[in-house]
XYZ file of N, CA and C in Angstrom:
792
model
N -13.780 33.918 -71.163
C -12.526 33.569 -71.849
C -12.792 33.475 -73.347
N -12.088 34.273 -74.141
C -12.340 34.267 -75.580
C -11.567 33.163 -76.279
N -11.816 33.035 -77.574
C -11.217 31.930 -78.340
C -9.706 32.035 -78.374
N -9.169 33.269 -78.412
C -7.719 33.440 -78.460
C -7.071 32.920 -77.180
N -7.678 33.227 -76.038
C -7.109 32.771 -74.765
C -7.192 31.260 -74.629
N -8.319 30.688 -75.057
C -8.455 29.233 -75.001
C -7.432 28.579 -75.920
N -7.240 29.148 -77.110
C -6.278 28.599 -78.063
C -4.862 28.632 -77.502
N -4.545 29.664 -76.722
C -3.209 29.767 -76.140
C -2.957 28.668 -75.129
N -4.043 28.077 -74.592
C -3.907 26.952 -73.672
C -3.871 25.645 -74.448
N -4.748 25.513 -75.429
C -4.891 24.252 -76.153
C -3.655 23.920 -76.976
N -3.103 24.910 -77.666
C -2.005 24.624 -78.586
C -0.781 24.018 -77.894
N -0.283 24.596 -76.772
C 0.856 23.964 -76.104
C 0.546 22.560 -75.597
N -0.688 22.357 -75.115
C -1.075 21.026 -74.636
C -1.087 20.037 -75.789
N -1.615 20.456 -76.932
C -1.645 19.586 -78.108
C -0.231 19.239 -78.562
N 0.659 20.215 -78.527
C 2.040 19.977 -78.925
C 2.719 18.991 -77.965
N 2.484 19.196 -76.675
C 3.082 18.310 -75.677
C 2.545 16.899 -75.817
N 1.239 16.778 -76.029
C 0.633 15.459 -76.205
C 1.201 14.767 -77.427
N 1.342 15.496 -78.513
C 1.861 14.919 -79.748
C 3.267 14.371 -79.522
N 4.091 15.121 -78.790
C 5.461 14.686 -78.506
C 5.451 13.422 -77.646
N 4.530 13.363 -76.667
C 4.439 12.193 -75.792
C 4.021 10.952 -76.564
N 3.069 11.127 -77.473
C 2.537 9.981 -78.216
C 3.526 9.485 -79.252
N 4.174 10.389 -79.942
C 5.082 10.029 -81.018
C 6.508 10.355 -80.592
N 7.277 9.334 -80.214
C 8.628 9.549 -79.702
C 9.575 10.102 -80.759
N 9.221 9.894 -82.028
C 10.089 10.350 -83.090
C 9.766 11.780 -83.524
N 8.764 12.364 -82.881
C 8.372 13.723 -83.248
C 9.441 14.717 -82.819
N 9.826 15.606 -83.709
C 10.889 16.567 -83.413
C 10.391 17.665 -82.505
N 11.222 18.097 -81.546
C 10.875 19.198 -80.671
C 10.754 20.504 -81.460
N 11.424 20.576 -82.580
C 11.343 21.765 -83.418
C 10.163 21.632 -84.371
N 8.958 21.436 -83.781
C 7.791 21.113 -84.588
C 7.428 22.213 -85.572
N 7.759 23.448 -85.254
C 7.381 24.548 -86.140
C 8.236 24.601 -87.396
N 9.443 24.017 -87.330
C 10.381 24.112 -88.446
C 10.516 22.806 -89.223
N 10.456 21.700 -88.513
C 10.822 20.433 -89.140
C 9.643 19.481 -89.388
N 8.415 19.931 -89.234
C 7.277 19.048 -89.431
C 7.049 18.796 -90.916
N 6.921 17.535 -91.283
C 6.577 17.226 -92.660
C 5.055 17.249 -92.807
N 4.567 16.969 -94.005
C 3.135 17.087 -94.271
C 2.320 16.114 -93.419
N 2.852 14.907 -93.231
C 2.139 13.914 -92.439
C 2.023 14.368 -90.992
N 3.104 14.923 -90.434
C 3.099 15.390 -89.050
C 2.183 16.591 -88.880
N 2.203 17.496 -89.848
C 1.336 18.672 -89.802
C -0.129 18.243 -89.817
N -0.451 17.259 -90.655
C -1.815 16.765 -90.752
C -2.249 16.118 -89.446
N -1.340 15.334 -88.852
C -1.675 14.661 -87.606
C -1.847 15.664 -86.470
N -0.977 16.657 -86.428
C -1.061 17.672 -85.391
C -2.355 18.480 -85.529
N -2.742 18.805 -86.759
C -3.987 19.535 -87.003
C -5.190 18.699 -86.563
N -5.104 17.388 -86.783
C -6.177 16.491 -86.361
C -6.313 16.483 -84.847
N -5.168 16.461 -84.137
C -5.195 16.463 -82.667
C -5.794 17.757 -82.139
N -5.455 18.862 -82.763
C -6.017 20.146 -82.332
C -7.529 20.176 -82.537
N -7.978 19.600 -83.646
C -9.414 19.554 -83.920
C -10.116 18.699 -82.871
N -9.505 17.573 -82.522
C -10.074 16.704 -81.492
C -10.176 17.423 -80.157
N -9.162 18.237 -79.847
C -9.173 18.956 -78.576
C -10.286 19.989 -78.540
N -10.519 20.651 -79.652
C -11.615 21.606 -79.714
C -12.963 20.895 -79.565
N -13.125 19.764 -80.220
C -14.375 19.017 -80.128
C -14.600 18.502 -78.706
N -13.516 18.081 -78.048
C -13.623 17.577 -76.679
C -14.000 18.679 -75.705
N -13.731 19.923 -76.085
C -14.064 21.055 -75.213
C -15.557 21.378 -75.239
N -16.250 20.973 -76.298
C -17.669 21.312 -76.441
C -18.538 20.788 -75.288
N -18.407 19.509 -74.867
C -19.227 19.049 -73.733
C -19.004 19.878 -72.475
N -17.756 20.303 -72.237
C -17.462 21.152 -71.079
C -18.217 22.462 -71.167
N -18.140 23.096 -72.329
C -18.775 24.396 -72.506
C -20.295 24.296 -72.384
N -20.870 23.246 -72.967
C -22.323 23.066 -72.905
C -22.775 22.833 -71.467
N -22.080 21.950 -70.766
C -22.473 21.623 -69.390
C -22.356 22.844 -68.480
N -21.220 23.528 -68.552
C -20.999 24.694 -67.690
C -21.954 25.830 -68.049
N -22.243 26.005 -69.337
C -23.179 27.046 -69.757
C -24.573 26.788 -69.185
N -24.981 25.531 -69.218
C -26.297 25.183 -68.671
C -26.315 25.398 -67.162
N -25.186 25.132 -66.510
C -25.063 25.337 -65.070
C -25.211 26.824 -64.708
N -24.568 27.693 -65.501
C -24.660 29.130 -65.277
C -26.067 29.642 -65.591
N -26.671 29.116 -66.641
C -28.025 29.520 -67.004
C -29.002 29.171 -65.879
N -28.843 27.984 -65.314
C -29.692 27.566 -64.199
C -29.532 28.496 -63.008
N -28.297 28.879 -62.722
C -28.024 29.784 -61.593
C -28.689 31.142 -61.814
N -28.564 31.678 -63.026
C -29.133 32.991 -63.323
C -30.657 32.968 -63.238
N -31.263 31.915 -63.787
C -32.722 31.790 -63.741
C -33.194 31.642 -62.300
N -32.461 30.853 -61.522
C -32.834 30.615 -60.126
C -32.793 31.910 -59.319
N -31.687 32.640 -59.425
C -31.523 33.839 -58.610
C -32.291 35.035 -59.155
N -32.753 34.935 -60.379
C -33.620 35.986 -60.905
C -35.071 35.747 -60.490
N -35.337 34.550 -59.960
C -36.679 34.216 -59.501
C -37.703 34.119 -60.602
N -37.270 33.731 -61.794
C -38.185 33.680 -62.939
C -39.280 32.633 -62.770
N -38.998 31.583 -62.004
C -40.001 30.532 -61.789
C -40.546 30.555 -60.363
N -40.198 31.576 -59.642
C -40.751 31.736 -58.296
C -40.047 30.900 -57.240
N -40.174 29.595 -57.317
C -39.605 28.716 -56.295
C -38.081 28.679 -56.371
N -37.464 28.474 -55.209
C -36.011 28.312 -55.140
C -35.643 26.932 -55.663
N -34.638 26.875 -56.532
C -34.272 25.602 -57.156
C -33.638 24.605 -56.181
N -33.290 25.058 -54.975
C -32.640 24.156 -54.017
C -33.528 22.972 -53.653
N -34.847 23.120 -53.865
C -35.757 22.006 -53.580
C -35.505 20.817 -54.500
N -34.763 21.062 -55.590
C -34.432 19.997 -56.531
C -33.087 19.356 -56.211
N -32.536 19.682 -55.049
C -31.278 19.077 -54.636
C -31.477 17.668 -54.106
N -30.392 17.024 -53.735
C -30.445 15.663 -53.195
C -30.848 15.714 -51.724
N -31.908 14.993 -51.382
C -32.347 14.859 -49.992
C -32.109 13.403 -49.588
N -30.996 13.130 -48.911
C -30.637 11.741 -48.582
C -31.741 11.003 -47.826
N -31.989 9.778 -48.260
C -32.946 8.917 -47.594
C -34.395 9.196 -47.916
N -34.691 10.257 -48.662
C -36.068 10.583 -49.013
C -36.323 10.221 -50.476
N -37.423 9.551 -50.710
C -37.768 9.162 -52.082
C -37.909 10.400 -52.958
N -38.482 11.460 -52.395
C -38.672 12.698 -53.142
C -37.332 13.360 -53.476
N -36.288 12.974 -52.733
C -34.974 13.568 -52.950
C -34.155 12.885 -54.031
N -34.703 11.796 -54.601
C -33.979 11.083 -55.650
C -33.833 11.912 -56.922
N -34.760 12.807 -57.150
C -34.681 13.639 -58.356
C -33.435 14.521 -58.351
N -32.918 14.765 -57.156
C -31.714 15.578 -57.038
C -30.487 14.930 -57.648
N -30.530 13.616 -57.830
C -29.412 12.913 -58.466
C -29.174 13.476 -59.864
N -30.263 13.852 -60.527
C -30.168 14.403 -61.885
C -29.917 15.906 -61.866
N -30.648 16.622 -61.011
C -30.684 18.083 -61.117
C -29.706 18.822 -60.192
N -29.247 18.181 -59.152
C -28.446 18.908 -58.145
C -27.143 19.468 -58.704
N -26.578 18.819 -59.725
C -25.289 19.271 -60.263
C -25.386 20.654 -60.904
N -26.595 21.065 -61.277
C -26.777 22.369 -61.928
C -27.131 23.481 -60.931
N -27.400 23.109 -59.683
C -27.876 24.062 -58.682
C -26.738 24.447 -57.734
N -26.545 25.746 -57.538
C -25.492 26.233 -56.647
C -26.051 27.272 -55.691
N -25.569 27.208 -54.465
C -26.117 28.046 -53.402
C -25.718 29.510 -53.532
N -24.560 29.775 -54.122
C -24.074 31.150 -54.217
C -23.208 31.315 -55.455
N -22.897 32.567 -55.757
C -22.051 32.847 -56.915
C -20.646 32.280 -56.716
N -20.102 32.404 -55.503
C -18.755 31.872 -55.220
C -18.740 30.361 -55.353
N -19.832 29.712 -54.961
C -19.953 28.256 -55.099
C -19.921 27.865 -56.573
N -20.678 28.582 -57.375
C -20.715 28.327 -58.813
C -19.357 28.589 -59.452
N -18.742 29.688 -59.087
C -17.459 30.068 -59.679
C -16.369 29.057 -59.343
N -16.377 28.551 -58.121
C -15.343 27.603 -57.706
C -15.452 26.272 -58.431
N -16.653 25.956 -58.936
C -16.852 24.696 -59.661
C -16.681 24.831 -61.168
N -16.695 26.050 -61.672
C -16.695 26.269 -63.115
C -15.402 25.818 -63.785
N -14.266 26.332 -63.339
C -12.996 26.000 -63.988
C -12.636 24.517 -63.866
N -12.771 23.904 -62.674
C -12.500 22.461 -62.595
C -13.343 21.632 -63.547
N -14.626 21.989 -63.693
C -15.484 21.239 -64.616
C -15.053 21.424 -66.058
N -14.722 22.658 -66.430
C -14.250 22.913 -67.792
C -13.036 22.058 -68.119
N -12.078 22.006 -67.206
C -10.828 21.282 -67.443
C -11.036 19.770 -67.398
N -11.711 19.292 -66.363
C -11.821 17.844 -66.163
C -12.724 17.179 -67.206
N -13.845 17.806 -67.546
C -14.711 17.237 -68.591
C -13.978 17.264 -69.927
N -13.248 18.325 -70.171
C -12.446 18.425 -71.399
C -11.431 17.283 -71.473
N -10.672 17.070 -70.397
C -9.688 15.974 -70.353
C -10.364 14.630 -70.572
N -11.510 14.423 -69.916
C -12.218 13.143 -70.031
C -12.606 12.858 -71.472
N -13.177 13.861 -72.152
C -13.669 13.640 -73.520
C -12.547 13.651 -74.553
N -11.384 14.177 -74.198
C -10.266 14.125 -75.144
C -9.472 12.833 -74.992
N -9.042 12.530 -73.785
C -8.176 11.371 -73.576
C -8.934 10.047 -73.585
N -10.227 10.070 -73.241
C -11.022 8.844 -73.189
C -12.256 8.991 -74.087
N -12.062 9.508 -75.282
C -13.165 9.894 -76.159
C -14.149 8.756 -76.448
N -13.669 7.532 -76.614
C -14.543 6.427 -76.998
C -15.483 5.986 -75.882
N -15.100 6.225 -74.647
C -15.932 5.798 -73.516
C -16.403 6.976 -72.675
N -16.068 8.197 -73.093
C -16.312 9.380 -72.260
C -17.789 9.575 -71.924
N -18.662 9.436 -72.916
C -20.092 9.684 -72.681
C -20.655 8.735 -71.637
N -20.367 7.452 -71.797
C -20.854 6.464 -70.842
C -20.272 6.664 -69.455
N -18.980 6.970 -69.397
C -18.322 7.198 -68.114
C -18.900 8.436 -67.436
N -19.083 9.496 -68.203
C -19.578 10.756 -67.637
C -20.958 10.579 -67.010
N -21.874 9.957 -67.741
C -23.225 9.742 -67.225
C -23.193 8.811 -66.010
N -22.364 7.781 -66.075
C -22.257 6.836 -64.957
C -21.712 7.519 -63.707
N -20.692 8.348 -63.872
C -20.133 9.089 -62.737
C -21.171 10.040 -62.141
N -21.910 10.687 -62.999
C -22.948 11.634 -62.587
C -23.989 10.936 -61.703
N -24.542 9.835 -62.214
C -25.613 9.146 -61.495
C -25.102 8.394 -60.267
N -23.970 7.736 -60.395
C -23.457 6.945 -59.281
C -23.048 7.826 -58.104
N -22.360 8.936 -58.390
C -21.950 9.837 -57.309
C -23.171 10.449 -56.625
N -24.189 10.792 -57.425
C -25.404 11.358 -56.854
C -26.169 10.358 -56.005
N -26.267 9.127 -56.501
C -26.998 8.095 -55.752
C -26.270 7.744 -54.456
N -24.951 7.691 -54.497
C -24.179 7.397 -53.284
C -24.353 8.511 -52.254
N -24.390 9.745 -52.725
C -24.659 10.867 -51.814
C -26.032 10.715 -51.181
N -27.025 10.291 -51.965
C -28.372 10.069 -51.438
C -28.367 8.978 -50.364
N -27.472 8.013 -50.501
C -27.409 6.908 -49.538
C -26.711 7.296 -48.233
N -25.594 8.034 -48.331
C -24.756 8.275 -47.147
C -24.836 9.703 -46.612
N -25.504 10.597 -47.325
C -25.513 12.007 -46.940
C -26.266 12.271 -45.647
N -25.842 13.333 -44.945
C -26.551 13.762 -43.740
C -27.910 14.345 -44.118
N -28.764 14.519 -43.135
C -30.101 15.042 -43.383
C -30.009 16.528 -43.723
N -29.911 16.818 -44.994
C -29.774 18.178 -45.485
C -30.046 18.155 -46.981
N -30.019 19.324 -47.613
C -30.173 19.397 -49.065
C -28.789 19.575 -49.675
N -28.402 18.661 -50.537
C -27.074 18.676 -51.149
C -27.187 19.166 -52.590
N -26.522 20.287 -52.886
C -26.547 20.842 -54.237
C -25.123 21.142 -54.691
N -24.959 21.289 -56.004
C -23.647 21.625 -56.554
C -23.028 20.469 -57.312
N -22.018 20.795 -58.101
C -21.360 19.805 -58.961
C -20.057 19.284 -58.377
N -19.797 19.549 -57.096
C -18.531 19.124 -56.493
C -18.365 17.609 -56.512
N -19.462 16.884 -56.273
C -19.387 15.423 -56.297
C -18.982 14.913 -57.664
N -19.516 15.521 -58.721
C -19.160 15.135 -60.085
C -17.706 15.477 -60.380
N -17.251 16.607 -59.865
C -15.848 17.005 -60.052
C -14.920 15.960 -59.451
N -15.197 15.532 -58.218
C -14.356 14.529 -57.574
C -14.448 13.191 -58.294
N -15.622 12.877 -58.846
C -15.787 11.624 -59.583
C -14.882 11.606 -60.819
N -14.898 12.673 -61.605
C -14.060 12.740 -62.805
C -12.588 12.798 -62.413
N -12.288 13.555 -61.368
C -10.915 13.693 -60.887
C -10.311 12.341 -60.534
N -11.025 11.550 -59.746
C -10.514 10.248 -59.321
C -10.502 9.261 -60.484
N -11.475 9.375 -61.391
C -11.464 8.495 -62.560
C -10.224 8.746 -63.408
N -9.930 10.001 -63.705
C -8.765 10.336 -64.519
C -7.470 9.907 -63.841
N -7.387 10.132 -62.548
C -6.155 9.805 -61.829
C -5.884 8.304 -61.841
N -6.856 7.518 -61.422
C -6.630 6.075 -61.318
C -6.627 5.383 -62.670
N -7.370 5.890 -63.647
C -7.371 5.274 -64.981
C -5.992 5.347 -65.605
N -5.326 6.477 -65.449
C -3.972 6.607 -65.983
C -3.006 5.633 -65.343
N -3.126 5.457 -64.030
C -2.232 4.535 -63.321
C -2.504 3.087 -63.715
N -3.769 2.721 -63.848
C -4.116 1.344 -64.185
C -3.664 0.973 -65.598
N -3.724 1.921 -66.521
C -3.396 1.632 -67.919
C -1.895 1.683 -68.193
N -1.130 2.366 -67.356
C 0.335 2.435 -67.458
C 0.805 2.938 -68.825
N 0.001 3.816 -69.418
C 0.335 4.415 -70.710
C 0.860 5.818 -70.436
N 2.041 6.138 -70.943
C 2.753 7.357 -70.550
C 1.898 8.621 -70.611
N 1.210 8.917 -71.739
C 0.399 10.146 -71.765
C -0.685 10.162 -70.689
N -1.282 8.989 -70.402
C -2.360 8.935 -69.416
C -1.819 9.013 -67.996
N -0.657 8.423 -67.762
C -0.008 8.553 -66.451
C 0.391 10.009 -66.219
N 0.895 10.658 -67.273
C 1.244 12.078 -67.167
C 0.008 12.902 -66.828
N -1.114 12.556 -67.445
C -2.363 13.237 -67.138
C -2.739 13.035 -65.672
N -2.553 11.822 -65.160
C -2.834 11.542 -63.747
C -2.017 12.446 -62.838
N -0.738 12.612 -63.179
C 0.141 13.439 -62.365
C -0.275 14.916 -62.426
N -0.684 15.364 -63.612
C -1.130 16.754 -63.765
C -2.378 16.998 -62.925
N -3.327 16.066 -62.997
C -4.567 16.189 -62.239
C -4.272 16.193 -60.739
N -3.378 15.297 -60.310
C -3.019 15.226 -58.890
C -2.338 16.511 -58.443
N -1.498 17.062 -59.299
C -0.773 18.290 -58.958
C -1.725 19.476 -58.815
N -2.699 19.562 -59.720
C -3.618 20.704 -59.707
C -4.641 20.600 -58.586
N -5.199 19.399 -58.388
C -6.328 19.270 -57.470
C -6.052 18.405 -56.242
N -4.813 17.964 -56.080
C -4.494 17.082 -54.959
C -4.779 17.686 -53.594
N -4.644 18.995 -53.483
C -4.842 19.655 -52.186
C -6.296 19.649 -51.736
N -7.225 19.310 -52.640
C -8.648 19.323 -52.277
C -9.121 17.980 -51.723
N -8.249 16.971 -51.739
C -8.651 15.619 -51.342
C -9.094 15.569 -49.885
N -8.545 16.447 -49.053
C -8.907 16.428 -47.630
C -10.408 16.595 -47.414
N -11.090 17.224 -48.376
C -12.516 17.524 -48.191
C -13.426 16.315 -48.384
N -12.855 15.125 -48.603
C -13.695 13.924 -48.690
C -13.873 13.281 -47.316
N -13.245 13.848 -46.296
C -13.304 13.259 -44.955
C -14.296 14.016 -44.063
N -14.903 13.305 -43.089
C -15.916 13.929 -42.215
C -15.420 15.151 -41.443
N -14.107 15.249 -41.226
C -13.576 16.396 -40.493
C -13.898 17.709 -41.202
N -14.178 17.638 -42.490
C -14.531 18.828 -43.265
C -15.752 19.528 -42.678
N -16.664 18.741 -42.130
C -17.885 19.308 -41.555
C -17.579 20.228 -40.376
N -16.486 19.926 -39.666
C -16.088 20.758 -38.531
C -15.471 22.070 -38.999
N -14.811 22.027 -40.154
C -14.176 23.231 -40.702
C -15.205 24.137 -41.357
N -16.069 23.539 -42.191
C -17.104 24.308 -42.903
C -18.333 23.424 -43.092
N -19.351 23.584 -42.256
C -20.548 22.730 -42.332
C -21.283 22.810 -43.670
N -21.035 23.885 -44.432
C -21.742 24.036 -45.702
C -21.177 23.146 -46.799
N -19.984 22.558 -46.571
C -19.365 21.676 -47.564
C -19.911 20.266 -47.411
N -20.372 19.704 -48.501
C -20.889 18.332 -48.482
C -19.742 17.349 -48.686
N -19.100 16.967 -47.575
C -18.005 16.001 -47.702
C -18.549 14.660 -48.193
N -19.834 14.398 -47.908
C -20.446 13.156 -48.385
C -20.506 13.130 -49.914
N -20.817 14.303 -50.500
C -20.838 14.392 -51.959
C -19.457 14.209 -52.546
N -18.444 14.796 -51.894
C -17.063 14.656 -52.357
C -16.607 13.204 -52.246
N -16.908 12.573 -51.111
C -16.513 11.179 -50.906
C -17.240 10.272 -51.901
N -18.510 10.544 -52.137
C -19.279 9.743 -53.093
C -18.677 9.843 -54.485
N -18.264 11.048 -54.862
C -17.622 11.227 -56.158
C -16.302 10.492 -56.246
N -15.510 10.576 -55.183
C -14.207 9.908 -55.174
C -14.358 8.394 -55.304
N -15.289 7.824 -54.545
C -15.522 6.376 -54.599
C -16.042 5.973 -55.985
N -16.937 6.772 -56.539
C -17.490 6.477 -57.868
C -16.401 6.517 -58.934
N -15.530 7.523 -58.853
C -14.439 7.633 -59.825
C -13.491 6.462 -59.757
N -13.143 6.045 -58.542
C -12.256 4.896 -58.369
C -12.914 3.625 -58.892
N -14.169 3.420 -58.546
C -14.875 2.204 -58.966
C -14.977 2.111 -60.482
N -15.340 3.205 -61.136
C -15.493 3.164 -62.590
C -14.153 3.101 -63.314
N -13.097 3.612 -62.701
C -11.773 3.462 -63.312
C -11.358 1.993 -63.329
N -11.839 1.240 -62.361
C -11.571 -0.208 -62.324
C -12.446 -0.933 -63.350
N -13.722 -0.588 -63.380
C -14.661 -1.262 -64.280
C -14.342 -1.007 -65.750
N -13.837 0.198 -66.064
C -13.580 0.572 -67.457
C -12.101 0.450 -67.836
N -11.299 -0.188 -66.983
C -9.848 -0.187 -67.229
C -9.453 -0.930 -68.502
N -10.295 -1.844 -68.977
C -9.997 -2.587 -70.200
C -10.614 -1.944 -71.435
N -11.324 -0.852 -71.250
C -11.967 -0.159 -72.363
C -11.310 1.194 -72.589
N -11.442 1.707 -73.811
C -10.833 2.995 -74.110
C -9.360 2.850 -74.440
N -8.586 3.913 -74.312
C -7.160 3.881 -74.684
C -6.379 2.908 -73.817
N -5.449 2.212 -74.450
C -4.630 1.239 -73.746
C -3.162 1.467 -74.076
N -2.310 0.938 -73.228
C -0.873 1.027 -73.476
C -0.530 0.198 -74.713
N 0.170 0.785 -75.699
C 0.542 0.015 -76.899
C 1.447 -1.148 -76.533
N 1.258 -2.272 -77.230
C 2.123 -3.425 -76.982
C 3.523 -3.109 -77.485
N 4.501 -3.513 -76.691
C 5.887 -3.213 -77.047
C 6.374 -4.156 -78.148
N 7.193 -3.621 -79.006
C 7.739 -4.389 -80.128
C 9.246 -4.474 -79.963
N 9.747 -5.667 -79.780
C 11.175 -5.855 -79.527
C 11.954 -5.892 -80.837
N 13.234 -5.554 -80.744
C 14.111 -5.609 -81.909
C 14.147 -7.018 -82.471
N 14.028 -7.119 -83.777
C 14.091 -8.427 -84.417
C 12.754 -9.119 -84.519
N 11.689 -8.473 -83.951
C 10.373 -9.091 -83.957
C 9.830 -9.275 -85.364
N 10.253 -8.399 -86.276
C 9.774 -8.472 -87.657
C 10.235 -9.732 -88.365
N 11.258 -10.369 -87.811
C 11.846 -11.499 -88.512
C 11.438 -12.834 -87.920
N 10.489 -12.808 -86.969
C 10.116 -14.055 -86.309
C 9.464 -15.041 -87.272
N 8.663 -14.535 -88.149
C 7.910 -15.426 -89.030
C 8.649 -15.786 -90.307
N 9.850 -15.228 -90.493
C 10.591 -15.524 -91.703
C 11.174 -16.934 -91.614
N 11.137 -17.709 -92.684
C 11.710 -19.058 -92.644
C 13.213 -18.996 -92.414
N 13.666 -19.949 -91.649
C 15.093 -19.984 -91.344
C 15.885 -20.304 -92.611
N 16.868 -19.508 -92.849
C 17.666 -19.684 -94.065
C 18.854 -20.594 -93.794
N 19.088 -21.520 -94.710
C 20.252 -22.383 -94.572
C 21.471 -21.732 -95.192
N 22.567 -22.447 -95.223
C 23.778 -21.897 -95.825
C 23.572 -21.673 -97.307
N 24.233 -20.713 -97.889
C 24.063 -20.438 -99.328
C 24.511 -21.619 -100.167
N 23.747 -21.844 -101.237
C 24.113 -22.944 -102.114
C 25.406 -22.626 -102.863
N 26.215 -23.673 -103.047
C 27.486 -23.506 -103.758
C 27.308 -24.007 -105.179
N 27.534 -23.140 -106.093
C 27.382 -23.531 -107.499
C 28.693 -24.134 -107.993
N 28.592 -25.312 -108.512
C 29.792 -26.005 -108.999
C 29.937 -25.734 -110.481
N 31.005 -25.146 -110.837
C 31.270 -24.864 -112.257
C 31.984 -26.055 -112.877
N 32.107 -25.995 -114.174
C 32.739 -27.095 -114.915
C 34.162 -27.307 -114.436
N 34.846 -26.212 -114.124
C 36.226 -26.331 -113.710
C 36.377 -26.970 -112.341
N 35.292 -26.865 -111.484
C 35.371 -27.387 -110.121
C 35.073 -28.866 -110.031
N 34.412 -29.439 -111.076
C 34.011 -30.833 -111.016
C 35.225 -31.732 -111.097
N 35.215 -32.775 -110.308
C 36.352 -33.711 -110.377
C 36.348 -34.433 -111.705
N 37.472 -34.773 -112.118
C 37.585 -35.501 -113.380
C 37.227 -36.957 -113.176
């Protein structure tokens, strides 16, 4: 995807976000924006581009790992670095398994969700994104190590579900319109995949690690609760007349008595 195609996605999202955040922003943004609005909109676009960088770096490293693995440049199959539940030697997979994929279709199916979800995380929750991302990564992996069946678990699906559930529940907990809207968008795009967190998934496709998906979902929910007081919050509402609360109460206007008004 080239820069022009990415820009065609980012710009409408930035415009929509700006409208959501600023209720007084005109829908005719191309014609009626003043200098302050143009500056703010340009700042939001810059933030969106910066938030996309972690997605691109992570996914690029994931693809590089896949190419090196399947080219056999290091001889051994990288799957040995996956999560092996219950084995001490399998703990290293908590760090490395997210970069390892069993097939090209497996890698491809995880690429777009990671690009979008990591991007959303670092844009909407920029102040806490790094800590949340690392916590989701390690917690989902460790939970998979605890509850996973005796097999080698590889792939970034657990991390995808972790970010997905974090974004969804964080928006609901904060009750802030742009973040709630983000929750609805995430649910609309990826809601149909939730079934794969249940054990019945193993009967449909044994190659799917429902334990990894469930671990990610639980991790995302847990961290959305733990971090609910950090990062973006719903602005406090300001009621009409609030500006005048601290003003001293004014009495009746003084009556000036002129010479003609004084009694004789």
